[in-house]
XYZ file of C-alpha atoms in Angstrom:
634
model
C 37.966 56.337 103.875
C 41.504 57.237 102.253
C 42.198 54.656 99.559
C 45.871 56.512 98.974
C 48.350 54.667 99.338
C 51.801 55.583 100.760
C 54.345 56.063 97.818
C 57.162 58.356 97.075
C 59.255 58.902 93.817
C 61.345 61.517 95.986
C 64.769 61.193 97.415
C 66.114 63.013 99.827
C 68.097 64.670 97.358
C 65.091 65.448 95.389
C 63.899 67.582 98.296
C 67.032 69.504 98.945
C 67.322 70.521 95.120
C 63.777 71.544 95.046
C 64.247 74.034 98.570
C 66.914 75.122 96.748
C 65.238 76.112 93.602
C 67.786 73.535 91.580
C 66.072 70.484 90.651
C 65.461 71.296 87.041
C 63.552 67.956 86.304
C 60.802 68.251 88.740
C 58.320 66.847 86.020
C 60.029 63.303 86.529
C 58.822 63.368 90.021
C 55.678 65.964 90.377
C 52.390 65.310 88.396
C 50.527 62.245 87.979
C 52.487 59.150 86.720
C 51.623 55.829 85.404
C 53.289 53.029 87.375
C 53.116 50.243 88.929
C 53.666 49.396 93.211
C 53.584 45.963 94.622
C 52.213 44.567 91.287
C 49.355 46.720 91.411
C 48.680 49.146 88.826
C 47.598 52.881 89.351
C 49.092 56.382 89.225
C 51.173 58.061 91.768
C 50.405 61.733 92.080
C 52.629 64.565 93.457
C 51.696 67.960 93.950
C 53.120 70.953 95.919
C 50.783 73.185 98.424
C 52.423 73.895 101.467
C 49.463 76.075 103.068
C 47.151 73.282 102.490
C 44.982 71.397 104.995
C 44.612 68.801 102.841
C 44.343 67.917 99.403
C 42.631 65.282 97.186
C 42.517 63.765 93.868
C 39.051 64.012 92.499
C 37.693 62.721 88.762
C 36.094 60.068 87.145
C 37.149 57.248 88.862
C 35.503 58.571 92.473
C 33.149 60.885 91.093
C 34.396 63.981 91.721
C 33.946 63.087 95.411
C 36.242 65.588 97.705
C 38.057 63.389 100.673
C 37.903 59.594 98.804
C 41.191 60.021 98.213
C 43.121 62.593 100.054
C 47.006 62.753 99.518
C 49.703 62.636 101.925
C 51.863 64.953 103.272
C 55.622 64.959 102.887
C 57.280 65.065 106.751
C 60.220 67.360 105.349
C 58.599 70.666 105.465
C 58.534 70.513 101.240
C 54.825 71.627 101.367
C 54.571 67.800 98.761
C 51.436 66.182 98.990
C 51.382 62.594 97.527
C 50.080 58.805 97.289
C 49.379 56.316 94.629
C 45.783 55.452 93.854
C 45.654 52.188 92.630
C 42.987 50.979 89.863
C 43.472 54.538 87.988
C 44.234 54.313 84.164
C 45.266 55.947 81.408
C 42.978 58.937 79.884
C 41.010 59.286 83.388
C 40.058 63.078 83.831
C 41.460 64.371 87.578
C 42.073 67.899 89.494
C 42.955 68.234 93.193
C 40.439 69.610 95.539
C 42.766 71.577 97.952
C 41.216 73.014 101.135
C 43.659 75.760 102.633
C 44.914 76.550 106.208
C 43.829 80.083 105.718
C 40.560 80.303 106.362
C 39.402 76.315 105.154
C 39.247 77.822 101.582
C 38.869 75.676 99.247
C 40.200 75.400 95.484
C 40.074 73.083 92.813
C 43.044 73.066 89.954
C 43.645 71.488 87.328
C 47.296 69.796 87.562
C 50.650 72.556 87.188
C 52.344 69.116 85.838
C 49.584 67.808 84.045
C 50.732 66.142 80.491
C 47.432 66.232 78.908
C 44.230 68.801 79.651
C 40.977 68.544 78.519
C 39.702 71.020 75.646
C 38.759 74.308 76.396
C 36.463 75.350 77.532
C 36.664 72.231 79.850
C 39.386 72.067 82.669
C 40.149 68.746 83.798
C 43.760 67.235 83.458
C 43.916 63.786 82.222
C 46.474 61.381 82.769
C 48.625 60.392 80.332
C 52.019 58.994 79.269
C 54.820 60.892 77.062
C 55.337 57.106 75.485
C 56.829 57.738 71.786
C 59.444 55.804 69.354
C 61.386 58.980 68.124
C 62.743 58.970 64.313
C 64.623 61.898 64.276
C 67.823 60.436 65.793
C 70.057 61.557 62.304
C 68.525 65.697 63.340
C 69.613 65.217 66.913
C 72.934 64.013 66.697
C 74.114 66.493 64.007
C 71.571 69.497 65.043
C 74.738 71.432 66.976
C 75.638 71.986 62.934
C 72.255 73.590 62.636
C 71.989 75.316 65.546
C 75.143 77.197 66.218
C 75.443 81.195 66.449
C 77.539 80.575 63.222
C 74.997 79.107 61.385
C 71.715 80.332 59.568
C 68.464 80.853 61.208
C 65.655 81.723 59.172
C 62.598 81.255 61.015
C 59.229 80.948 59.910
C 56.957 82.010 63.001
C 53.592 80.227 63.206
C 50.350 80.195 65.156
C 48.585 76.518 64.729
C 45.283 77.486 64.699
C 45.206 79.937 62.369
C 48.009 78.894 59.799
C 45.580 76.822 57.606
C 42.367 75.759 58.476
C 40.363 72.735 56.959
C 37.372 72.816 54.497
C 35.012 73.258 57.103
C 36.988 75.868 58.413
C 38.024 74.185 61.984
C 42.169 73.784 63.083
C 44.006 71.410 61.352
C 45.366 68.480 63.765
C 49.091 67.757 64.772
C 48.943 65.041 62.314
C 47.678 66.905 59.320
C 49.973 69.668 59.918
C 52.724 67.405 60.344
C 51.878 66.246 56.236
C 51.107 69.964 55.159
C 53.048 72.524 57.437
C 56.280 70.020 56.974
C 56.112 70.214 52.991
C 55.136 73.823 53.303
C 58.344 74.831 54.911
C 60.664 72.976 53.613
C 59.956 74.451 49.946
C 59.889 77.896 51.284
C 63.537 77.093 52.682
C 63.206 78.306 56.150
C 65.270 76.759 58.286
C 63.727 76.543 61.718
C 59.964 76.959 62.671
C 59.199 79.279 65.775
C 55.337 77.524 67.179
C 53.332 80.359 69.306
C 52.763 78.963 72.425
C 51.259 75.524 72.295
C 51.214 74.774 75.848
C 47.484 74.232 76.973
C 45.539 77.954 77.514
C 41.948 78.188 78.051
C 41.326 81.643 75.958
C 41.829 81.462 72.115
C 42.177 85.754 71.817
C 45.166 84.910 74.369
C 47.198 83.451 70.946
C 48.534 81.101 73.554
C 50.452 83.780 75.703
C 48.125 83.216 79.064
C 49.630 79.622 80.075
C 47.788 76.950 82.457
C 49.363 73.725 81.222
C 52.651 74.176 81.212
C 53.480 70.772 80.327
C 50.768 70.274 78.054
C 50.672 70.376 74.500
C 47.041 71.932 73.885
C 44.366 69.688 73.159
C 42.833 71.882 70.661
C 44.947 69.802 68.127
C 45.300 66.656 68.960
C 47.161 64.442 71.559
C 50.908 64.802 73.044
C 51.720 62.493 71.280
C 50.617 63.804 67.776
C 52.600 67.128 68.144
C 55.560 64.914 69.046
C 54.668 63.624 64.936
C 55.154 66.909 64.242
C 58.315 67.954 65.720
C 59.524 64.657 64.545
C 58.322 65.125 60.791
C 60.190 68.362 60.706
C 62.906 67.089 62.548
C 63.223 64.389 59.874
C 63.017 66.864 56.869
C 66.212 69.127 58.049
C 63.851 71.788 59.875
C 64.475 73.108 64.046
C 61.773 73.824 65.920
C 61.612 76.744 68.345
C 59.045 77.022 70.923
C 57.428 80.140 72.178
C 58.282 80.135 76.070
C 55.779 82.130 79.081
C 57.322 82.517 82.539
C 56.716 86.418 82.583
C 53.524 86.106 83.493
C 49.415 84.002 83.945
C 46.168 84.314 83.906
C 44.240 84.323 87.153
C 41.974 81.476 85.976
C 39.758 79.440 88.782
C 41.790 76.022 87.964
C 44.970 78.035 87.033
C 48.232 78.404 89.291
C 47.016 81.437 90.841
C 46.088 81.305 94.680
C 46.682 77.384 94.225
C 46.471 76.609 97.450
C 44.773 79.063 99.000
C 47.884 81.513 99.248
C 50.108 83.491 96.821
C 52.230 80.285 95.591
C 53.233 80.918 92.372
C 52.649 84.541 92.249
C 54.736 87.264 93.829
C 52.479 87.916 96.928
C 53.177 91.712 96.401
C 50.745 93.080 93.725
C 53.172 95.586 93.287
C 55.463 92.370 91.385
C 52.548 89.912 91.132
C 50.320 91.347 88.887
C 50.801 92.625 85.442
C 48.783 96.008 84.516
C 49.069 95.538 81.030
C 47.854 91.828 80.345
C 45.753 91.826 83.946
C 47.399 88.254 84.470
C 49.667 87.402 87.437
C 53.167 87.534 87.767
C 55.644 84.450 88.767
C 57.780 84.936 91.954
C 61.148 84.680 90.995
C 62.764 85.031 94.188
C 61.041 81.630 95.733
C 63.535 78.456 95.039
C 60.493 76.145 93.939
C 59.108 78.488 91.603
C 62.534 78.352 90.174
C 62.636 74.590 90.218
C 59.058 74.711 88.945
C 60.200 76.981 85.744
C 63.219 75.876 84.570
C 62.403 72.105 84.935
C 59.378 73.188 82.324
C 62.012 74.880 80.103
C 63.982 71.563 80.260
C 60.732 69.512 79.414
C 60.126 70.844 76.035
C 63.546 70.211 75.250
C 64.406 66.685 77.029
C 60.576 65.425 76.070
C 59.610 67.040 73.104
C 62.997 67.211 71.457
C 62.697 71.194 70.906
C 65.760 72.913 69.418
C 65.258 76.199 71.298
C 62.950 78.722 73.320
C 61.897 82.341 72.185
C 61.421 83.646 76.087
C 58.424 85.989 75.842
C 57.971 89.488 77.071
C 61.385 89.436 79.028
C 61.424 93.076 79.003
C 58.660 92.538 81.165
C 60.461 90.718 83.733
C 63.448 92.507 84.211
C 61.703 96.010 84.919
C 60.322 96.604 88.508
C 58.293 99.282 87.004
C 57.511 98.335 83.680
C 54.006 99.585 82.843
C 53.648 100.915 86.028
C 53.583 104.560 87.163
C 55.373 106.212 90.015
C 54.197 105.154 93.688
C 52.986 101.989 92.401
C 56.300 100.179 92.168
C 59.135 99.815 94.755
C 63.065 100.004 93.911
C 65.080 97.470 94.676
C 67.571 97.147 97.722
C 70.455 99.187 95.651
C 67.546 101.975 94.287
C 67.194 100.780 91.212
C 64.189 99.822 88.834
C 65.674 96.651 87.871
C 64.469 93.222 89.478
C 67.283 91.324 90.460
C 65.448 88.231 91.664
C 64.260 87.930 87.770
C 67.937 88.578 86.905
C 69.467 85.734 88.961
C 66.021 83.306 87.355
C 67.358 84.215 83.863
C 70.752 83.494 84.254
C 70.023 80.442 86.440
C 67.217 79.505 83.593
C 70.201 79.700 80.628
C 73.317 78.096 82.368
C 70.800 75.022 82.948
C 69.154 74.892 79.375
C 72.994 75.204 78.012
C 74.648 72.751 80.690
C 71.938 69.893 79.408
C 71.369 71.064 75.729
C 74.415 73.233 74.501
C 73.053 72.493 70.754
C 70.266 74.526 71.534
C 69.111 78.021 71.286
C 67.431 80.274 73.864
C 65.636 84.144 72.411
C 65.199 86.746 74.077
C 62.154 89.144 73.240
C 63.456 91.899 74.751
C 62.479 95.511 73.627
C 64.854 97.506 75.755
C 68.464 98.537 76.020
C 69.464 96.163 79.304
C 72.552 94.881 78.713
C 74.562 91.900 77.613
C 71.301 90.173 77.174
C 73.096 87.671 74.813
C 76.297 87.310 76.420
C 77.970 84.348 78.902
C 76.839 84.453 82.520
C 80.329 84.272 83.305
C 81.274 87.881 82.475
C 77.869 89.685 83.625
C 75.355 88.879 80.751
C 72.137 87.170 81.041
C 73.022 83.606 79.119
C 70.649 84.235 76.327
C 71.583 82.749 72.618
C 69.887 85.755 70.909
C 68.001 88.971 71.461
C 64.987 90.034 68.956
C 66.017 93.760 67.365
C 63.588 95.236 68.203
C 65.110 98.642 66.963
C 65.625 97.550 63.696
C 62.410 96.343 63.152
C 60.844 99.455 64.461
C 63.271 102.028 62.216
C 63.141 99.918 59.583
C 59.439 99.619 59.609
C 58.896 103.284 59.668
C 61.298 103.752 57.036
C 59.569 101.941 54.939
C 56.262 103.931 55.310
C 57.803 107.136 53.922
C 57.189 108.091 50.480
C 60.504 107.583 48.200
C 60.575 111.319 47.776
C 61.176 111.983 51.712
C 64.011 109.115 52.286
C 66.695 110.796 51.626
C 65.964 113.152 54.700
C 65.540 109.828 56.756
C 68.789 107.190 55.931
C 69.612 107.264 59.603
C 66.737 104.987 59.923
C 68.457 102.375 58.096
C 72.016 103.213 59.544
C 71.458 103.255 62.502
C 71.243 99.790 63.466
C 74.840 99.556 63.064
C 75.675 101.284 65.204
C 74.433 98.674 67.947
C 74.385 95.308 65.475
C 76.919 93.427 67.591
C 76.037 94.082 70.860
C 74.284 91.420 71.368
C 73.753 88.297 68.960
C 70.607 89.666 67.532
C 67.451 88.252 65.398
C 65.928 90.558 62.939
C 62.095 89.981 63.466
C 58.945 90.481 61.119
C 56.505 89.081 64.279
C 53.015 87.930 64.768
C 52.811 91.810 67.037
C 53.340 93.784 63.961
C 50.640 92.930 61.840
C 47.506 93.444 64.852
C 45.673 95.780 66.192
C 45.172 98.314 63.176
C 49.235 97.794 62.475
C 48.536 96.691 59.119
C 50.092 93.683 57.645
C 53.641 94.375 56.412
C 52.645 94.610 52.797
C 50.097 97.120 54.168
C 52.764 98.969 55.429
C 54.548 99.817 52.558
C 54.074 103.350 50.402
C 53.164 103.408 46.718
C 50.961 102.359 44.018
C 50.159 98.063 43.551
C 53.517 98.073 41.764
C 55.718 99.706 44.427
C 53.814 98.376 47.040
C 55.352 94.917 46.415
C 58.692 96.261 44.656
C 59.541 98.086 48.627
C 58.352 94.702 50.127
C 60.912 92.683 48.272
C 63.377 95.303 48.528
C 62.289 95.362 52.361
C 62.988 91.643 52.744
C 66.351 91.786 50.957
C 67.754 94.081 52.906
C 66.672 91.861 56.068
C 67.877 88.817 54.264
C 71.491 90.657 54.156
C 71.287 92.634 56.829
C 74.045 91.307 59.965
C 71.360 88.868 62.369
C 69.219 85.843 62.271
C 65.935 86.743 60.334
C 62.452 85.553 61.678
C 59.117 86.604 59.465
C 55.688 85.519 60.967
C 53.436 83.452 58.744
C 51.845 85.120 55.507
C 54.378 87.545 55.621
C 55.885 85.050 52.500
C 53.767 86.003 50.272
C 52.217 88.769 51.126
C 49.180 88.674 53.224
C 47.078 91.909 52.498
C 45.153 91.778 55.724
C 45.659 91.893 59.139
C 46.537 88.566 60.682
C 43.351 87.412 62.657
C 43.717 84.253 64.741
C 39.888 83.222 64.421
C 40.231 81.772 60.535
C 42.879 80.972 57.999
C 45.937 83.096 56.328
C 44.525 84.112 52.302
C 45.977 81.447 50.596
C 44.032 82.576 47.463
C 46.039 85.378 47.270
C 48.789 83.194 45.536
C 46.951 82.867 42.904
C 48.118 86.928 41.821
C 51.347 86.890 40.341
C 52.665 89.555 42.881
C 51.522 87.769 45.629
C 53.250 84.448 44.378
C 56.245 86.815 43.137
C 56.703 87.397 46.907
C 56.205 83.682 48.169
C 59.426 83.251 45.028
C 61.398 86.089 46.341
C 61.549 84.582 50.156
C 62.884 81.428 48.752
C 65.086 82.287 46.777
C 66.263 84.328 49.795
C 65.936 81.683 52.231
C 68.605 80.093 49.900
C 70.556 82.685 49.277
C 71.315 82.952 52.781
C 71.778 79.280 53.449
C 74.097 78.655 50.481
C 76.404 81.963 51.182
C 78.376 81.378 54.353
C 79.352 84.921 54.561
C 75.715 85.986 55.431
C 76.145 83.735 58.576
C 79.134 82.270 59.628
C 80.040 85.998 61.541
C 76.553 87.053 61.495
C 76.888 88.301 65.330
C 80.589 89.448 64.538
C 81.275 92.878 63.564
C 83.986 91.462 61.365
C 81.323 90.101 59.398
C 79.873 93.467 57.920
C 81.798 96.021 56.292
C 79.900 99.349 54.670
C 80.904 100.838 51.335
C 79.020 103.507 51.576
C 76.161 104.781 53.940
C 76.460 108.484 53.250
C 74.114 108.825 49.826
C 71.033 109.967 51.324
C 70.537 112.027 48.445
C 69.795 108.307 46.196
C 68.349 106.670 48.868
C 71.235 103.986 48.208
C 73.144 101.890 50.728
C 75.955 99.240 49.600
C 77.701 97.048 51.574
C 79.748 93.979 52.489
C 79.127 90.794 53.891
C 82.313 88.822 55.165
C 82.652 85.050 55.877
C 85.777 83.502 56.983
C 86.704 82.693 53.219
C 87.429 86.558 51.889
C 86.881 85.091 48.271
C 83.328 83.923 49.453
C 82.289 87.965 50.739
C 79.385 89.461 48.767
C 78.658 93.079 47.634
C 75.206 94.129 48.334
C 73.323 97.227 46.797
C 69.989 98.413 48.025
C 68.572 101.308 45.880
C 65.173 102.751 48.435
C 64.036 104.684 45.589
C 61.684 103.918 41.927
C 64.245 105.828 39.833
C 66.693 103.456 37.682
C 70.226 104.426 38.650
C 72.321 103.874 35.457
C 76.142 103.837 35.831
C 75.837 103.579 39.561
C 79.714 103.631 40.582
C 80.511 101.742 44.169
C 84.086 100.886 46.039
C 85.494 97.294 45.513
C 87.680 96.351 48.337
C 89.667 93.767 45.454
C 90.060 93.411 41.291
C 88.121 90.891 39.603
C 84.698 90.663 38.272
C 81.067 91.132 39.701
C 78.781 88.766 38.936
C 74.755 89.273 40.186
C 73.342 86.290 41.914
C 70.261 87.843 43.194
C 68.308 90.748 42.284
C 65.081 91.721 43.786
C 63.396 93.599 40.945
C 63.568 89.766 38.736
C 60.450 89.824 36.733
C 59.895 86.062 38.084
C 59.274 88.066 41.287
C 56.936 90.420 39.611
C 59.541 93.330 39.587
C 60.464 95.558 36.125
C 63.599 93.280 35.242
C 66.608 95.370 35.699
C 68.686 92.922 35.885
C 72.412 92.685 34.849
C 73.275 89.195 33.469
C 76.699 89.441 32.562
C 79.452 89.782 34.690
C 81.071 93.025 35.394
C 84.201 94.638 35.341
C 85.783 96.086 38.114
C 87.855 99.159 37.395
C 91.433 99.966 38.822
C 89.484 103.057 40.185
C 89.971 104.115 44.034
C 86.603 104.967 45.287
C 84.709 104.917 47.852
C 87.987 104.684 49.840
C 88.245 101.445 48.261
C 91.642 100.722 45.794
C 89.251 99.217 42.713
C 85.170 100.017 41.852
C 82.518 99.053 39.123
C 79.483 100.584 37.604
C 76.157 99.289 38.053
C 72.818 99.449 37.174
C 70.661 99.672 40.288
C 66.992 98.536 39.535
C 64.285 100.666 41.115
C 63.282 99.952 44.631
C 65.376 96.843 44.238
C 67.835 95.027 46.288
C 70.939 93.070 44.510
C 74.000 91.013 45.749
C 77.137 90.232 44.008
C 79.619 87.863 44.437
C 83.799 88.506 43.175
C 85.061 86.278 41.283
C-alpha cells in the first residue's frame, strides 16, 4: 500500500526552466526536504528518472522495504518522480529503489540532491536541513573588495584529511579545523583558501576528485553544518574560500549517478563522450538541458548555501577536447570537423554567465592545461566566462628551470621568459598544486638542484619570483615551509620539520611574501594587465639575472625587482631606472632570518644620471646569491 502522498514544490515554470536546462536552483525543489503539508510533518522527496517504472523511497523508517512507498510521477513528461511521506524526520537514512522500463532493472542510489551521506564506506543519504545563523555578514558585504581581478589572491590549497591529523592520527573535524586551519592561515597571510573537493566521495585515493554527493559536504569530517563553521570562521578572520569544483567527470559507483535509472542519464550515452580513459569514471552529458540544470544549480549551491567565494573548475581541459586521451578511431569530430566539443563549450559559458549574474563578487578557475582560447575572457566577445586560468606553462618551465644546475642556466633563460610572452592572455593564476608533488614528482623542495644550502636558497628564490611574477599565486599545503616528502593523503604534512631553521626560514619567507604582495598594490592592482609589468632586462643569460618592473596605477608606488638564478655574489650589479631618486630594499630573499647568507643592502641607494638599460637613470647593486630582491623608488 502507497503511503505517498500527493505533493509538489514545482511550478509550471519550474518545469519549463528545467526542459530547458535553465533552472539553476534545482536543489530548492529536487532532493528530500523537511516540511510540513496539512499540519502534518514529513519530507517531500523529488527525484528525476524518466525511464523509470517506478521508483521508491526506501530506509529506516520502512525497512528498506521496496514498494511501501513508491513516488509519483509528474504528468508533464519531466521524467519527476515525487510525494511527501509523512512521519519521516530529520537524520533518517533513505535511497530510492528505481526499477527501469528497460528490461525491469532495478537500481538503488543514493540521492544526486542529497544534503548529507552517510560515511564511507556506507551509502545511504540522510535527510537533513542546511539550517545555520551565518556571522560572516561584515566578509560578504565588502568581499567584491577582496575578490576582484584587481585585487590579491594568494591561495593556500588544502586537502582536509591530510592537512593535520590528530594525536591518534585520524582527520581533524570541521570544527577543529575551523580553531586550527583558521589561525594557521591567517599568520601565514594567504589570502584565500582553495578546499580539494569536499563534496561526499566514497574512495579516499580519489583526493575527492570522483564525486557522488554533489551537494554534500563529506561526512568524513563532520556535519553540513560544521563545515559551514568553517567557512564562516575564515570568513570572519578576512580569509575567501575557494572550492574545488567536478563536472568533468564520475565514478561508475553502484549508488552513484551512473545508469541511475536504468539508462544513460547523466552520462553521455556514447562511450566515445561518456567515459573517461584516463580516470575510468564517466563523463556528464553536456548537451542534455537537465544535466545542465542539474550542474550549474550545484555550482550555485556552494555559493548561495555555503557562502563560497569562488570555484577552481577541475580538469576543464578535459571537457573541452573530443579526443582528449583518446587515440584516433576512438573519438568522433564534431559537426564542423573539429576536435573540440561544443556542447561542453555552450555548458561553460552557460555555467559562468549564471555564477556571475547571481554572484558577480565571486571568482570562477579554470584548470586548464591547453592553449584554447579566451578561456578567461567575457562570453560576450567569444571567451568562455572564466575569472582565471591556472598557468600551467609557467609552472611547468619554471619547474624545470629550476632543476638545472646553476652552471647550465644561462643556456636555458627562455624558460623563465617565456611566459611573457603569453602573461596577459588570459587572467592567469600561477600554481604550485597538490599534482606536482605525487607520483614520484618530488615535493617542490625536492625539486630543486644543490647542496642543503642551495636547496632552500633556489626555493626562496623560486617563490619570489612567483610572488612578483604578473598572476594570482596559489601554493598547495606544505609547500610553506618546505615539505621534504612527497605529499601522501593517508597521514599528516611533517610539521616537525619546522623545528629546522631552514624549514621555518621558508614558512618566514612565504609570509613575509604573502605581505609583500598584499601591502604593494602594484603587484596586483594590473596583475592581468600588460601595463602592469615592464622588463629591464631579460637578455643576461650569461648571469642568470632577470630584473624587472611591477606597475600599479600610482607610478610612485612601482617596484624594481632583481632575481639573480645563480650562487655567485654579483657585486656592482648595474640595472636601468626608468626615474631619479633612491632605491631602497624592502625584501630580499637571501635574509639570514630566512636562513639565506645575508646579502642584504640596508641603506638606500643612489640612482645615477646614467642611461642604461635603455633606461634615462640606473644604480648599482649587490645581488645576493640565488636570491630574489625588490625595491621600491623613493
Amino acid at each position: 500500500m502507497n503511503q505517498v502522498q500527493v505533493h509538489s514544490l514545482f511550478t509550471d515554470f519550474d518545469i519549463d526552466l528545467f526542459k530547458a536546462g535553465k533552472h539553476f536552483r534545482l536543489y530548492e525543489k529536487m532532493g528530500a526536504h523537511l516540511t510540513e503539508v496539512n499540519g502534518v510533518k514529513g519530507v517531500y522527496f523529488a527525484v528525476w528518472a524518466p525511464s523509470a517504472r517506478s521508483v521508491s523511497v526506501v530506509g529506516d523508517f520502512n525497512y528498506w522495504i521496496q514498494g511501501e512507498h513508491q513516488l509519483n510521477v509528474r504528468w508533464d513528461a519531466s521524467g519527476i518522480w515525487e510525494g511527501f511521506i509523512p512521519g519521516v524526520e530529520k537524520g533518517t537514512t533513505y535511497k530510492y529503489k528505481i526499477q527501469s522500463n528497460n528490461n525491469g532493472i532495478i537500481t538503488e542510489k543514493a540521492d544526486p540532491f542529497a544534503l548529507y551521506c552517510e560515511h564511507p564506506p556506507q551509502t545511504a543519504s540522510i535527510i537533513w536541513d542546511l539550517d545555520y545563523k551565518w556571522k560572516d555578514k561584515k566578509w560578504m558585504d565588502t568581499r567584491k573588495d577582496k575578490n576582484g581581478l584587481d585585487k590579491p589572491f594568494s591561495v593556500y590549497e588544502v586537502h582536509l584529511g591530510s592537512w593535520r591529523r590528530n594525536n591518534e592520527g585520524k582527520f581533524l573535524t570541521y570544527l577543529e579545523l575551523a580553531d586550527q586551519l583558521v589561525d594557521y592561515v591567517k599568520e601565514t597571510g594567504f589570502t584565500h583558501v582553495e578546499f580539494m573537493p569536499i563534496m561526499e566521495y566514497p574512495y579516499d585515493p580519489s583526493w575527492g576528485y570522483q564525486l557522488v554527493g554533489y551537494f554534500a559536504p563529506t561526512s568524513r569530517f563532520g556535519k553540513p553544518q560544521d563545515f559551514m563553521v568553517l567557512v564562516d570562521k575564515l570568513h570572519q578572520a578576512g580569509i575567501g574560500v575557494i572550492l574545488d569544483w567536478v563536472p568533468s567527470h564520475f565514478p561508475d559507483d553502484a549508488h552513484g549517478l551512473g545508469f541511475f535509472d536504468g539508462s544513460n542519464l547523466y552520462e553521455h550515452p556514447d562511450r566515445r563522450k561518456g567515459y573517461h580513459p584516463d580516470w575510468k569514471s564517466l563523463v556528464f552529458n553536456y548537451g542534455r538541458n537537465e544535466v545542465r540544470s542539474f550542474l550549474i544549480s550545484n555550482a550555485i549551491f556552494w555559493l548561495h548555501q555555503y557562502h563560497a567565494d569562488g570555484l577552481r573548475v577541475d580538469a576543464v581541459a578535459s571537457m573541452l577536447y573530443l579526443d582528449y586521451s583518446r587515440k584516433d578511431g576512438e573519438w568522433e569530430p564534431n559537426i564542423y570537423g573539429g576536435r573540440e566539443n561544443l556542447d561542453t563549450i555552450s555548458f561553460l559559458k552557460d555555467f559562468n554567465e549564471a555564477v556571475y549574474a547571481d554572484f558577480p563578487d565571486t571568482q570562477t578557475i579554470a584548470e586548464e592545461s591547453t592553449s584554447f582560447p579566451m578561456v578567461s575572457r567575457p562570453t560576450f566577445i567569444g571567451g568562455l566566462g572564466f575569472g582565471m586560468k591556472w598557468m600551467m606553462g609557467w609552472m611547468h618551465d619554471t619547474l624545470q628551470y629550476f632543476k638545472k644546475e646553476p652552471i647550465y642556466r644561462r643556456f636555458h633563460q627562455n624558460d623563465l621568459t617565456f611566459s611573457m610572452t603569453y602573461a596577459f592572455t588570459e587572467n592567469f593564476m600561477l600554481p604550485l598544486s597538490h599534482d606536482e608533488v605525487v607520483y614520484g614528482k618530488q615535493s617542490i623542495l625536492g625539486r630543486m638542484t644543490g647542496d642543503e644550502w642551495q636547496k632552500f636558497a633556489n626555493l626562496r628564490l623560486l617563490y619570489g619570483y612567483m610572488f612578483t611574477h604578473p598572476g594570482a599565486n596559489l601554493l598547495f599545503m606544505g609547500a610553506e615551509f618546505g615539505q621534504s616528502s612527497e605529499w601522501n593523503f593517508e597521514g599528516s604534512l611533517d610539521w616537525h620539520l619546522l623545528q629546522f631553521g631552514y624549514h621555518d626560514g621558508i614558512k618566514k619567507c612565504i609570509t613575509d611574501l604573502n605581505a609583500l604582495y598584499k601591502n604593494n598594490p602594484a603587484l596586483y592592482e594590473k596583475q592581468f594587465h600588460v601595463d602592469g609589468f615592464e622588463w629591464i632586462n631579460y637578455s643576461d643569460s650569461e648571469n642568470a639575472v632577470l630584473s624587472y618592473i611591477r606597475k600599479g596605477n600610482n607610478e610612485k608606488e612601482n617596484l624594481i625587482i632583481v632575481a639573480n638564478f645563480t650562487p655567485v655574489v654579483r657585486d656592482n650589479y648595474r640595472i636601468g631606472i626608468p626615474t631619479k631618486g633612491k632605491l631602497t630594499q624592502i625584501f630580499n630573499s637571501d635574509s639570514t632570518e630566512y636562513g639565506g647568507s645575508g646579502v642584504v643592502m640596508t641603506k638606500p641607494i643612489k640612482i645615477d644620471k646614467t642611461p642604461w638599460n635603455y633606461k634615462e637613470f640606473s644604480a648599482e647593486l649587490v645581488l645576493p646569491p640565488l636570491g630574489v630582491t625588490v625595491y621600491k623608488i623613493s
